[in-house]
PDB file of N, CA, C and O in Angstrom:
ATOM      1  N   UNK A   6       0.847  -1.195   0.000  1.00 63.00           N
ATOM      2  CA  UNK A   6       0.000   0.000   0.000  1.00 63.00           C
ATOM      3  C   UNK A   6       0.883   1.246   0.000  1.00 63.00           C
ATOM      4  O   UNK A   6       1.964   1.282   0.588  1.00 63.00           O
ATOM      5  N   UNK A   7       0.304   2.393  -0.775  1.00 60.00           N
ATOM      6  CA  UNK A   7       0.996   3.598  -0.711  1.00 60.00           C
ATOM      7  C   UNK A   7       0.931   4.361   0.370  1.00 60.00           C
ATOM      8  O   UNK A   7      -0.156   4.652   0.869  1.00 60.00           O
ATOM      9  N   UNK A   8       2.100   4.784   0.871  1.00 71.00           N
ATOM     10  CA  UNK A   8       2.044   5.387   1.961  1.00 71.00           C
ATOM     11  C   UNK A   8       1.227   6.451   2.154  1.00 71.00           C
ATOM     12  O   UNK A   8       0.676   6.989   1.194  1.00 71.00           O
ATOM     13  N   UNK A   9       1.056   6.874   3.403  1.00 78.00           N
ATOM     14  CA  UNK A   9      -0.212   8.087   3.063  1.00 78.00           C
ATOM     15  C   UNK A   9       0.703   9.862   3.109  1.00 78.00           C
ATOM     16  O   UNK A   9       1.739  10.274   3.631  1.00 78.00           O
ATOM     17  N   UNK A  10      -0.172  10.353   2.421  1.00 81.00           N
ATOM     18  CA  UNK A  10       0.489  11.461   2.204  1.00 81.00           C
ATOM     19  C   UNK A  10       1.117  12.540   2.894  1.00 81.00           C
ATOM     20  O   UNK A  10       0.150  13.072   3.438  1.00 81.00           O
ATOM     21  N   UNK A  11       1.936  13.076   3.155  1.00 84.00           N
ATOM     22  CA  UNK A  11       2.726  13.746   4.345  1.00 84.00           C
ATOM     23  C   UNK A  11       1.718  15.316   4.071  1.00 84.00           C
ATOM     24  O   UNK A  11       1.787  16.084   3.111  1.00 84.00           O
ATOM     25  N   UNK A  12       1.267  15.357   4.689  1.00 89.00           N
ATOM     26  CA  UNK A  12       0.538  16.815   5.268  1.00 89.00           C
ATOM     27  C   UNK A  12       1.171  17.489   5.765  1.00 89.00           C
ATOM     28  O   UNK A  12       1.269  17.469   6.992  1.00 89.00           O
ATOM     29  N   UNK A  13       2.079  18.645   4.729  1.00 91.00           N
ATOM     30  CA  UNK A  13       2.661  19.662   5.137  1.00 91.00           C
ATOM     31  C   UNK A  13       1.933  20.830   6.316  1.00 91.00           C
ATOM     32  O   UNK A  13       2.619  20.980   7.327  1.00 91.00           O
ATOM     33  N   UNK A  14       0.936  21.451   6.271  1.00 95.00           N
ATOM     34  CA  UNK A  14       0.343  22.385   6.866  1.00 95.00           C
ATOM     35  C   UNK A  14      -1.415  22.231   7.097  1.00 95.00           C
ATOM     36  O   UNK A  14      -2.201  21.915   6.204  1.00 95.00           O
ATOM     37  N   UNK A  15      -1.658  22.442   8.066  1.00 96.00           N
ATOM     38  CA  UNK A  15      -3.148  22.390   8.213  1.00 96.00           C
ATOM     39  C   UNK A  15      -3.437  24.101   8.700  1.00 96.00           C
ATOM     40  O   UNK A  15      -2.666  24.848   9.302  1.00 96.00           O
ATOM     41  N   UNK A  16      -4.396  24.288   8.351  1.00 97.00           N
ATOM     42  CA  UNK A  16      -4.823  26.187   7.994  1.00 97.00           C
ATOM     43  C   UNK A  16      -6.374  25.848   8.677  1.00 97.00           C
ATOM     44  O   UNK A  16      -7.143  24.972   8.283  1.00 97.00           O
ATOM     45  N   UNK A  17      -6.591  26.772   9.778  1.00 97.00           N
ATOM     46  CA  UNK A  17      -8.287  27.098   9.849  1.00 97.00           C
ATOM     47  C   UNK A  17      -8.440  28.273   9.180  1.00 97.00           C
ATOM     48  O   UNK A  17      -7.605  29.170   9.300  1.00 97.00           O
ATOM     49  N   UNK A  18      -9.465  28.387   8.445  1.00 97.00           N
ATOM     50  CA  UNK A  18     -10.157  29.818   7.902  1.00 97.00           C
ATOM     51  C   UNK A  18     -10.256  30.775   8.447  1.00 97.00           C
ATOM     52  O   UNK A  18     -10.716  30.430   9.536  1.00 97.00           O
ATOM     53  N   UNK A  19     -10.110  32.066   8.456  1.00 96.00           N
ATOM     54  CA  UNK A  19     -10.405  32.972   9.189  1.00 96.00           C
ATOM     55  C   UNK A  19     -11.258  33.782   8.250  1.00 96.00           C
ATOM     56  O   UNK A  19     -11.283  33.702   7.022  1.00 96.00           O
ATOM     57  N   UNK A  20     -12.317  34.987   9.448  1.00 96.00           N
ATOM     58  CA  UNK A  20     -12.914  35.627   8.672  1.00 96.00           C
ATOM     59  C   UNK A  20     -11.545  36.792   7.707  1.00 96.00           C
ATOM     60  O   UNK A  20     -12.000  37.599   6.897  1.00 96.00           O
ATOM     61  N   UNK A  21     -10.783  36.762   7.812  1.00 96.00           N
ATOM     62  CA  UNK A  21      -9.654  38.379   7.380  1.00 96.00           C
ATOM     63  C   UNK A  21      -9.820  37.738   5.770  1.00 96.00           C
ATOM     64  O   UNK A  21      -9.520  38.501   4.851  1.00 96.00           O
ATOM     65  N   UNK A  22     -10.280  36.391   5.444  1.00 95.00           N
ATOM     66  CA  UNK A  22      -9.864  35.566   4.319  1.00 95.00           C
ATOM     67  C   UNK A  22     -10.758  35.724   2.828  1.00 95.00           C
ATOM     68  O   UNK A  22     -10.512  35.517   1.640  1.00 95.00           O
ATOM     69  N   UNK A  23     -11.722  36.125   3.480  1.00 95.00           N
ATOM     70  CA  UNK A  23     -12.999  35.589   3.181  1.00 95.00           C
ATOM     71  C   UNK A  23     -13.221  36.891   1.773  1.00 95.00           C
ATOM     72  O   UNK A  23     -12.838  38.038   2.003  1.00 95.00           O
ATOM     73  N   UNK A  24     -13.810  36.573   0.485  1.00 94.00           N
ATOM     74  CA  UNK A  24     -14.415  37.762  -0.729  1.00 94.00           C
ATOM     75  C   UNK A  24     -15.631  37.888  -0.363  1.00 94.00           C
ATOM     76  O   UNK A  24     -16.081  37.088   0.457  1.00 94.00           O
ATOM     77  N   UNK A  25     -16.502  39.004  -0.929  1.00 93.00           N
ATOM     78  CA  UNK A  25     -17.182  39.937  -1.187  1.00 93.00           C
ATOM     79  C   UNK A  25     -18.458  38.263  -0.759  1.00 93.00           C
ATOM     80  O   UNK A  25     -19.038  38.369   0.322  1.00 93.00           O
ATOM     81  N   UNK A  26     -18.741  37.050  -1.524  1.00 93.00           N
ATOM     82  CA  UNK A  26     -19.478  36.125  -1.325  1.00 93.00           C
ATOM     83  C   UNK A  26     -19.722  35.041  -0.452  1.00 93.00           C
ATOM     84  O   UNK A  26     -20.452  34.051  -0.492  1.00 93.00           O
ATOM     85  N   UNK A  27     -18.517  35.729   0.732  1.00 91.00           N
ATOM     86  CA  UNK A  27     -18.440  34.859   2.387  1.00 91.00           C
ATOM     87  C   UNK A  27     -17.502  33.659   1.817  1.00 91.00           C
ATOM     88  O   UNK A  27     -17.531  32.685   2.568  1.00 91.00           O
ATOM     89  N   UNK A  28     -16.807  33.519   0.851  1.00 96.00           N
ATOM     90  CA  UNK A  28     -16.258  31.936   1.329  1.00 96.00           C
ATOM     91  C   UNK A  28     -14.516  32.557   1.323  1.00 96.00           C
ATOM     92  O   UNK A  28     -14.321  33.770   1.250  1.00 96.00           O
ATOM     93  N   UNK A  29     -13.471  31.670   1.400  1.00 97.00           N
ATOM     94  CA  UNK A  29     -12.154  32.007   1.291  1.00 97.00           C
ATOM     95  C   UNK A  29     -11.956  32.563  -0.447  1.00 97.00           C
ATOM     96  O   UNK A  29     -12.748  32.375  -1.371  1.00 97.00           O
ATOM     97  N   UNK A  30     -10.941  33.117  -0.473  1.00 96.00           N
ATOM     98  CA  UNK A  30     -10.644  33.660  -1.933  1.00 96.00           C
ATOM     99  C   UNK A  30      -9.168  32.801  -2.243  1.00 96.00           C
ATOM    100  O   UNK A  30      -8.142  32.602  -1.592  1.00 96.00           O
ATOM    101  N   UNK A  31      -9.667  32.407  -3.625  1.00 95.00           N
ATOM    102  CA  UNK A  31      -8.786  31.418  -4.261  1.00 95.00           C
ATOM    103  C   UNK A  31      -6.889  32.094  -4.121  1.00 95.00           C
ATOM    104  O   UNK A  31      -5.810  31.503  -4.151  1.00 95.00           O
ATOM    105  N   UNK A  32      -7.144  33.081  -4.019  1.00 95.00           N
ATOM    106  CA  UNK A  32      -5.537  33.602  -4.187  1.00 95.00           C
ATOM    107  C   UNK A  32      -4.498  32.970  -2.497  1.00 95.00           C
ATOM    108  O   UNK A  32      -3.380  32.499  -2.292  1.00 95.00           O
ATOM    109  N   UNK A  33      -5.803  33.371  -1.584  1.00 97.00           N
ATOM    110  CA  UNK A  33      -5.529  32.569  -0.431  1.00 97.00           C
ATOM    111  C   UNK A  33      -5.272  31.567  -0.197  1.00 97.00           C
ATOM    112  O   UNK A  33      -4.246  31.353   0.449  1.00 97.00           O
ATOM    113  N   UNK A  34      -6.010  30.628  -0.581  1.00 97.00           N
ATOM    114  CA  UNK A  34      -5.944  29.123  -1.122  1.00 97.00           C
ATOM    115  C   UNK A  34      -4.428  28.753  -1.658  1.00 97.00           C
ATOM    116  O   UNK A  34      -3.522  28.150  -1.082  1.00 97.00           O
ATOM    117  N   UNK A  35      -4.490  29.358  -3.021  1.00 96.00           N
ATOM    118  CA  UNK A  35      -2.798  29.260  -3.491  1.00 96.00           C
ATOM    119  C   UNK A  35      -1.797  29.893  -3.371  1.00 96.00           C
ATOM    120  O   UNK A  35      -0.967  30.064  -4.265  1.00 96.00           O
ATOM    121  N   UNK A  36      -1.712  30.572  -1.609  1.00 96.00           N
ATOM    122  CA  UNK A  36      -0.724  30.864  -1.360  1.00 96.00           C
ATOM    123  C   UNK A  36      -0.362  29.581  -0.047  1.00 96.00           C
ATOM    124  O   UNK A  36       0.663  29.313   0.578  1.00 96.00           O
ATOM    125  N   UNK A  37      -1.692  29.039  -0.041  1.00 96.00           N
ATOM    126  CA  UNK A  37      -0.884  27.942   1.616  1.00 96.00           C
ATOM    127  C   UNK A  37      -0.230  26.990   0.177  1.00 96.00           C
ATOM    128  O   UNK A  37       0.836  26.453   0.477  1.00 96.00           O
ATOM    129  N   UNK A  38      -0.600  26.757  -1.021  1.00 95.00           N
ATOM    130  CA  UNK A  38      -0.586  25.705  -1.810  1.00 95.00           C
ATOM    131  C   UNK A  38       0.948  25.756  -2.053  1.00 95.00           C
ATOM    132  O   UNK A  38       1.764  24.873  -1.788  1.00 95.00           O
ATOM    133  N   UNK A  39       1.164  26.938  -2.596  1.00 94.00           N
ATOM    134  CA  UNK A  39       2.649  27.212  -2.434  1.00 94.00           C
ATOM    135  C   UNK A  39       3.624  27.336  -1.329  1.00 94.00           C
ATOM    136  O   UNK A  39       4.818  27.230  -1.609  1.00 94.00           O
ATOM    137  N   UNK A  40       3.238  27.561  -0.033  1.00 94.00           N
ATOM    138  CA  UNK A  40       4.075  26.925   1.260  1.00 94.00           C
ATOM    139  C   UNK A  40       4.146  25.658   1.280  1.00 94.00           C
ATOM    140  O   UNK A  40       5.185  25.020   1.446  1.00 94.00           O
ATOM    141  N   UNK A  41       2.813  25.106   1.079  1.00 94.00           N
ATOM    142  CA  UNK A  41       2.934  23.033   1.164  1.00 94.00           C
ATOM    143  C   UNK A  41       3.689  22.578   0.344  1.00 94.00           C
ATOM    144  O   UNK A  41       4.160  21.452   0.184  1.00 94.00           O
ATOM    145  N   UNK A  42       3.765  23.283  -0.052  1.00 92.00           N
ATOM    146  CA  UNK A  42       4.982  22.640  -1.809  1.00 92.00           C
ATOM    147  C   UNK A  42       6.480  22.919  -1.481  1.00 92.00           C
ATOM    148  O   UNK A  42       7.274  22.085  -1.917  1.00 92.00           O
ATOM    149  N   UNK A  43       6.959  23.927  -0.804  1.00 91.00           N
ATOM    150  CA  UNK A  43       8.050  24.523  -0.069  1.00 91.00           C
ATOM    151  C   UNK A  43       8.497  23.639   0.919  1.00 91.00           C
ATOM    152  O   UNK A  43       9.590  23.074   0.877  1.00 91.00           O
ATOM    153  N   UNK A  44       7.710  23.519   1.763  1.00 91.00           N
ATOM    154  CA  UNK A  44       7.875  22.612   2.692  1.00 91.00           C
ATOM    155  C   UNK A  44       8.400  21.011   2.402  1.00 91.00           C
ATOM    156  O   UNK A  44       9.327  20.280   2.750  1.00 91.00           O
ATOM    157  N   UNK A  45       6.950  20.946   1.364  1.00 89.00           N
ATOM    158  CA  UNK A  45       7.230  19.206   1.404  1.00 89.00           C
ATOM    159  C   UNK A  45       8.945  18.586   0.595  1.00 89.00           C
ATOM    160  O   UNK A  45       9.757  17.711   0.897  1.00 89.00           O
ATOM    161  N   UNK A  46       8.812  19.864  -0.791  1.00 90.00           N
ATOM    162  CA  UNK A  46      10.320  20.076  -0.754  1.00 90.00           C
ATOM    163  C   UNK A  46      11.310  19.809   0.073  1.00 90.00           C
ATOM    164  O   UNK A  46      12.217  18.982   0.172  1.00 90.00           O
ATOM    165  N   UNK A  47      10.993  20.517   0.514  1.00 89.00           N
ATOM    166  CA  UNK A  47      12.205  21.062   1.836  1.00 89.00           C
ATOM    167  C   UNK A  47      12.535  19.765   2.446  1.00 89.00           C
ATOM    168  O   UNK A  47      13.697  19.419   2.661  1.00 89.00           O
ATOM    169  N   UNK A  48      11.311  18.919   2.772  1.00 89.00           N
ATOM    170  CA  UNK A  48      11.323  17.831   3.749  1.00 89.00           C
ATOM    171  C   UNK A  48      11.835  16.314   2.553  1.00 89.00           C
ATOM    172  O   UNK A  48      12.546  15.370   2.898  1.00 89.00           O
ATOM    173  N   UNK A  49      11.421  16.449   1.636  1.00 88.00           N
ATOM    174  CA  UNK A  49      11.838  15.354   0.699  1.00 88.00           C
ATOM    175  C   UNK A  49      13.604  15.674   0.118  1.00 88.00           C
ATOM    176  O   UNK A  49      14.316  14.966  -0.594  1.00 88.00           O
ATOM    177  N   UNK A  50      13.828  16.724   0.621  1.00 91.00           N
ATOM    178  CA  UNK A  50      15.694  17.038   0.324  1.00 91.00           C
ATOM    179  C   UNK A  50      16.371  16.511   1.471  1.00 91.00           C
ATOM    180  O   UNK A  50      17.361  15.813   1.252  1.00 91.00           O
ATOM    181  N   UNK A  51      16.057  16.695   2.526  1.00 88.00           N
ATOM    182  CA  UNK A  51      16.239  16.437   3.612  1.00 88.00           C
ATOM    183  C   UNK A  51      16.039  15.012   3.804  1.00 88.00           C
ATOM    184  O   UNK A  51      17.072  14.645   4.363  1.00 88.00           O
ATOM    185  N   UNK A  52      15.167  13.855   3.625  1.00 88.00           N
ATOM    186  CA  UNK A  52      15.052  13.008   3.509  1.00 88.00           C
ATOM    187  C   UNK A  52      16.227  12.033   2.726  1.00 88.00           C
ATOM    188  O   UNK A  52      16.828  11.023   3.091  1.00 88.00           O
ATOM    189  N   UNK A  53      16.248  12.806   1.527  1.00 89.00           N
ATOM    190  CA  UNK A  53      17.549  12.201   0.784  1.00 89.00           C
ATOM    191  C   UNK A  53      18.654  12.471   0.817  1.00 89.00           C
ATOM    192  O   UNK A  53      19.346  12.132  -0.143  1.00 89.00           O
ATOM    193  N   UNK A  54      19.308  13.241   2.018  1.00 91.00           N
ATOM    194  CA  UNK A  54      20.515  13.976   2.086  1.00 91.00           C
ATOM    195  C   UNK A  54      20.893  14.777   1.447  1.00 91.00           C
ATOM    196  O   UNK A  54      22.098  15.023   1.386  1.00 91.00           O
ATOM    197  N   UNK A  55      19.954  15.467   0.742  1.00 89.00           N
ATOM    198  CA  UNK A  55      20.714  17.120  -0.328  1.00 89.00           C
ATOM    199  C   UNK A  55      21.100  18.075   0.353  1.00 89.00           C
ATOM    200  O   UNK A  55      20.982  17.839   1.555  1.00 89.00           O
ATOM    201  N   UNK A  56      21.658  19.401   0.041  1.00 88.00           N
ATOM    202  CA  UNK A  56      21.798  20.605   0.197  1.00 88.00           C
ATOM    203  C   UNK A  56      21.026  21.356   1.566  1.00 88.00           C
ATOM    204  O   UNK A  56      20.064  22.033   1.202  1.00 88.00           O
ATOM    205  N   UNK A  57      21.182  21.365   2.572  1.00 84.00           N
ATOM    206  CA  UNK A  57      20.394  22.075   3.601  1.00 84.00           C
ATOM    207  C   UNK A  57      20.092  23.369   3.428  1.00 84.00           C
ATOM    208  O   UNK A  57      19.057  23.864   3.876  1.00 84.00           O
ATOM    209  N   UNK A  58      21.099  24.112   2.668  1.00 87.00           N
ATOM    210  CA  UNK A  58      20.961  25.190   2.426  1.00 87.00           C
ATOM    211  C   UNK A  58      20.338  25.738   0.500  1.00 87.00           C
ATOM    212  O   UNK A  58      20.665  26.712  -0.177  1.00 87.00           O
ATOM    213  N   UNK A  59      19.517  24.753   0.246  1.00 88.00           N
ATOM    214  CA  UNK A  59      18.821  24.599  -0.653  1.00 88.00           C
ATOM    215  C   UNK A  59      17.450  25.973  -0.663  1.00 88.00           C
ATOM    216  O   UNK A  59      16.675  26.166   0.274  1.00 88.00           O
ATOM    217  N   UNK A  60      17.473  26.715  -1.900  1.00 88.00           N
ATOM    218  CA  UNK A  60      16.123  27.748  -1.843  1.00 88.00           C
ATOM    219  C   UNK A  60      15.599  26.994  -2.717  1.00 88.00           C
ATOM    220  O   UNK A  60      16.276  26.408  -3.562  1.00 88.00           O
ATOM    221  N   UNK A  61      14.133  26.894  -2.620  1.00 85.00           N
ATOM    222  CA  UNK A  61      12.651  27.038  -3.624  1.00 85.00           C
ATOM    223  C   UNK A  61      12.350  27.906  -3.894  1.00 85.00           C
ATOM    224  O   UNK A  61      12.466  28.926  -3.213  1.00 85.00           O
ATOM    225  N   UNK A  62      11.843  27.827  -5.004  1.00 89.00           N
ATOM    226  CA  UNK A  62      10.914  28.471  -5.780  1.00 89.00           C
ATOM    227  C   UNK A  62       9.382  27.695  -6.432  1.00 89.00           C
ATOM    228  O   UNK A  62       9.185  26.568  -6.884  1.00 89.00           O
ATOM    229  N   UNK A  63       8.532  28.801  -6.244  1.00 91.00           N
ATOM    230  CA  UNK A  63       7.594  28.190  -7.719  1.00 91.00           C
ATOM    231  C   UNK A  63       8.288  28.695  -8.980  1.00 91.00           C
ATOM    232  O   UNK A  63       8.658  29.847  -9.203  1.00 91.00           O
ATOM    233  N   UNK A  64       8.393  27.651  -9.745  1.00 92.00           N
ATOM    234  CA  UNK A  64       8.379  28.132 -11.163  1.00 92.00           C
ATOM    235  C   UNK A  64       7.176  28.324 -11.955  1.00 92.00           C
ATOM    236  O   UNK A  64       7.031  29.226 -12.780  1.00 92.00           O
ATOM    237  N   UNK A  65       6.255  27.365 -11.640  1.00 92.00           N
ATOM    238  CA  UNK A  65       4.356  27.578 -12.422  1.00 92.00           C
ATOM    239  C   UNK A  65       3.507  26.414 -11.818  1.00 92.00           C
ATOM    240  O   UNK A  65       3.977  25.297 -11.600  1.00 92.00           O
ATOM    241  N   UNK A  66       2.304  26.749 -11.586  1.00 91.00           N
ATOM    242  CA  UNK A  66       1.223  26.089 -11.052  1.00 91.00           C
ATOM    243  C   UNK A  66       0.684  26.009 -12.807  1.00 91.00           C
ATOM    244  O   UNK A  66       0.345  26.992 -13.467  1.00 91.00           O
ATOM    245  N   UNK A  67       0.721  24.708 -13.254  1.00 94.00           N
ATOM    246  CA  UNK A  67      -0.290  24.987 -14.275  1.00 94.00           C
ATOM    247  C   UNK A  67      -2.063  24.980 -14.166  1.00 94.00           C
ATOM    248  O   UNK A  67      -2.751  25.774 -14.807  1.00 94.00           O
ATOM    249  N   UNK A  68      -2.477  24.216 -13.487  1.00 94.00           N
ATOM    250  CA  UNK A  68      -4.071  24.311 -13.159  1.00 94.00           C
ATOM    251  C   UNK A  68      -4.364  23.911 -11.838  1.00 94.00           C
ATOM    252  O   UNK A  68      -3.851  22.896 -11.367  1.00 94.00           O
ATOM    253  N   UNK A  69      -5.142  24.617 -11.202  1.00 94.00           N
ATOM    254  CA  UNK A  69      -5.817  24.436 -10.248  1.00 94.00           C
ATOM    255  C   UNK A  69      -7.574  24.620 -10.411  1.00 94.00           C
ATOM    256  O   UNK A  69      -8.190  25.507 -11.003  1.00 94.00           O
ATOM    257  N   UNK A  70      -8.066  23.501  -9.695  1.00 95.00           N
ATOM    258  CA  UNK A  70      -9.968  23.978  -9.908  1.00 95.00           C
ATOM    259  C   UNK A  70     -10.253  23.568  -8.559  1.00 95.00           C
ATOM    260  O   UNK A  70     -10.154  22.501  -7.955  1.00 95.00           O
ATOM    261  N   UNK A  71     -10.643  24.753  -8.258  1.00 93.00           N
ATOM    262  CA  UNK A  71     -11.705  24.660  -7.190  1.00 93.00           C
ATOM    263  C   UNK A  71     -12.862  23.869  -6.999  1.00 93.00           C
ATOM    264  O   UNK A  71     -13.880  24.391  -7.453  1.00 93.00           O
ATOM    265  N   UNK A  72     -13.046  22.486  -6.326  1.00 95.00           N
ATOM    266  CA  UNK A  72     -14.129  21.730  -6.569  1.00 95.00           C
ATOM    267  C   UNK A  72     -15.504  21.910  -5.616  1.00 95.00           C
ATOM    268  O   UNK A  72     -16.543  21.250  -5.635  1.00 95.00           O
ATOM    269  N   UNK A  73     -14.998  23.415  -4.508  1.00 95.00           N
ATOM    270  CA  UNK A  73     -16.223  23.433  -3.618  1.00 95.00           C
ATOM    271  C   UNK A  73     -15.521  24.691  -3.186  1.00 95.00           C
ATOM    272  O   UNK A  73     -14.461  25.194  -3.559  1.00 95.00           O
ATOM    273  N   UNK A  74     -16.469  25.076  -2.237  1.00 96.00           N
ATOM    274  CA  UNK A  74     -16.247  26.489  -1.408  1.00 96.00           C
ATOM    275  C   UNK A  74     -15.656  26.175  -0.342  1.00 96.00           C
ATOM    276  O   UNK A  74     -15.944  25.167   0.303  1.00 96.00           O
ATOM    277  N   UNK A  75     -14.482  27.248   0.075  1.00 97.00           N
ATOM    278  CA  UNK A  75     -13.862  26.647   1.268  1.00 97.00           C
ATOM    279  C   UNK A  75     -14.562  28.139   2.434  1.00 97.00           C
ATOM    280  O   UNK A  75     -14.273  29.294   2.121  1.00 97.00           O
ATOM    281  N   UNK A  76     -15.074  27.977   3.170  1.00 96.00           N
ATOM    282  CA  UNK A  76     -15.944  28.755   4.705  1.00 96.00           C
ATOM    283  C   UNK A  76     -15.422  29.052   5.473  1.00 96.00           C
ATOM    284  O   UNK A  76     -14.824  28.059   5.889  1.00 96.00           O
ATOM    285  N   UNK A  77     -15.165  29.999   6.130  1.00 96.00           N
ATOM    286  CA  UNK A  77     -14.502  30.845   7.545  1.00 96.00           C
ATOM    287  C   UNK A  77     -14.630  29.197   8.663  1.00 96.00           C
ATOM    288  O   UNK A  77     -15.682  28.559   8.622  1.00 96.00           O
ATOM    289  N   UNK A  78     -13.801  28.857   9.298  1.00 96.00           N
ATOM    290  CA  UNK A  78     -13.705  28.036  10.483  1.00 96.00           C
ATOM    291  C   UNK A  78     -13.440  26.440   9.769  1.00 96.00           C
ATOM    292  O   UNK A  78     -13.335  25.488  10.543  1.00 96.00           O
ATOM    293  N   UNK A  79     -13.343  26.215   8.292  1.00 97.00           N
ATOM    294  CA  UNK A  79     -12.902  25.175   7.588  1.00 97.00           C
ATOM    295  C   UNK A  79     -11.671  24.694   7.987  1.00 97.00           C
ATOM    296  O   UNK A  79     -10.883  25.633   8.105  1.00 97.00           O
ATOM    297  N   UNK A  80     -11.123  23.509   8.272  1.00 97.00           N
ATOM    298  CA  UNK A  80      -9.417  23.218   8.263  1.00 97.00           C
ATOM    299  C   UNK A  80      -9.208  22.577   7.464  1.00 97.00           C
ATOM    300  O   UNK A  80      -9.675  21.451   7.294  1.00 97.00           O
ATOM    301  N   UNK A  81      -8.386  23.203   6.727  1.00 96.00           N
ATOM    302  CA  UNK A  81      -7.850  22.866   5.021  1.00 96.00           C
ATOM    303  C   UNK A  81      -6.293  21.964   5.578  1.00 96.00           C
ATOM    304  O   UNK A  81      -5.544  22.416   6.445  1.00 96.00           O
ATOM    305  N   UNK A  82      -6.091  20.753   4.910  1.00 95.00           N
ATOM    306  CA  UNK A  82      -5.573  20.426   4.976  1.00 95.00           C
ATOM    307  C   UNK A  82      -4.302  20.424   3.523  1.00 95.00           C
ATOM    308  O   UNK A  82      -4.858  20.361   2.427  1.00 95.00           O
ATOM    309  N   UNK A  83      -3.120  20.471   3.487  1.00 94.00           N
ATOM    310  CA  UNK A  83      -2.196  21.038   2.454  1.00 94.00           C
ATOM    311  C   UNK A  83      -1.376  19.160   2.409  1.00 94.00           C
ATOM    312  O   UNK A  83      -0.674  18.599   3.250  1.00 94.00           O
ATOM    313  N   UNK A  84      -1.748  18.810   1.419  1.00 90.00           N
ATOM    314  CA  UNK A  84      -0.729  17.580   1.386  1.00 90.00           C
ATOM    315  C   UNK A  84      -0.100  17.414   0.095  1.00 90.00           C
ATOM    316  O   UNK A  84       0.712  16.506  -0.084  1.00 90.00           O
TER     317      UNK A  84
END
């Protein structure tokens, strides 16, 4: 079985988050998306003995779709 997925960051919603239609705003969304990606990086270099002093970057998200509304007090999980 495949191991289960390492969950970089877990996020509750806050109201500071939220657009004009009460739910979180997607830009929010893909900014934890881009820490979880940093991280899990970070943690899969580390795993294999690379560079500690290694920087990330995004280079490009090609698609993301929103499949539901994410709500003030939601805990989004980043894996």
């Amino acid at each position: 079985t495949p191991p289960d997925p390492y969950t970089a960051i877990q996020v509750v919603m806050m109201p500071r988050d939220t657009n004009p239609h009460g739910t979180i705003f997607g830009g929010v969304i893909l900014s934890y998306i881009d820490q979880a990606g940093a991280l899990a990086a970070r943690r899969e270099l580390q795993l294999r003995g690379g560079n500690p002093k290694a920087i990330f970057v995004t280079v490009a998200i090609n698609r993301v779709e929103f499949k539901q509304p994410v709500r003030v007090g939601d805990v989004v999980s980043f894996r």
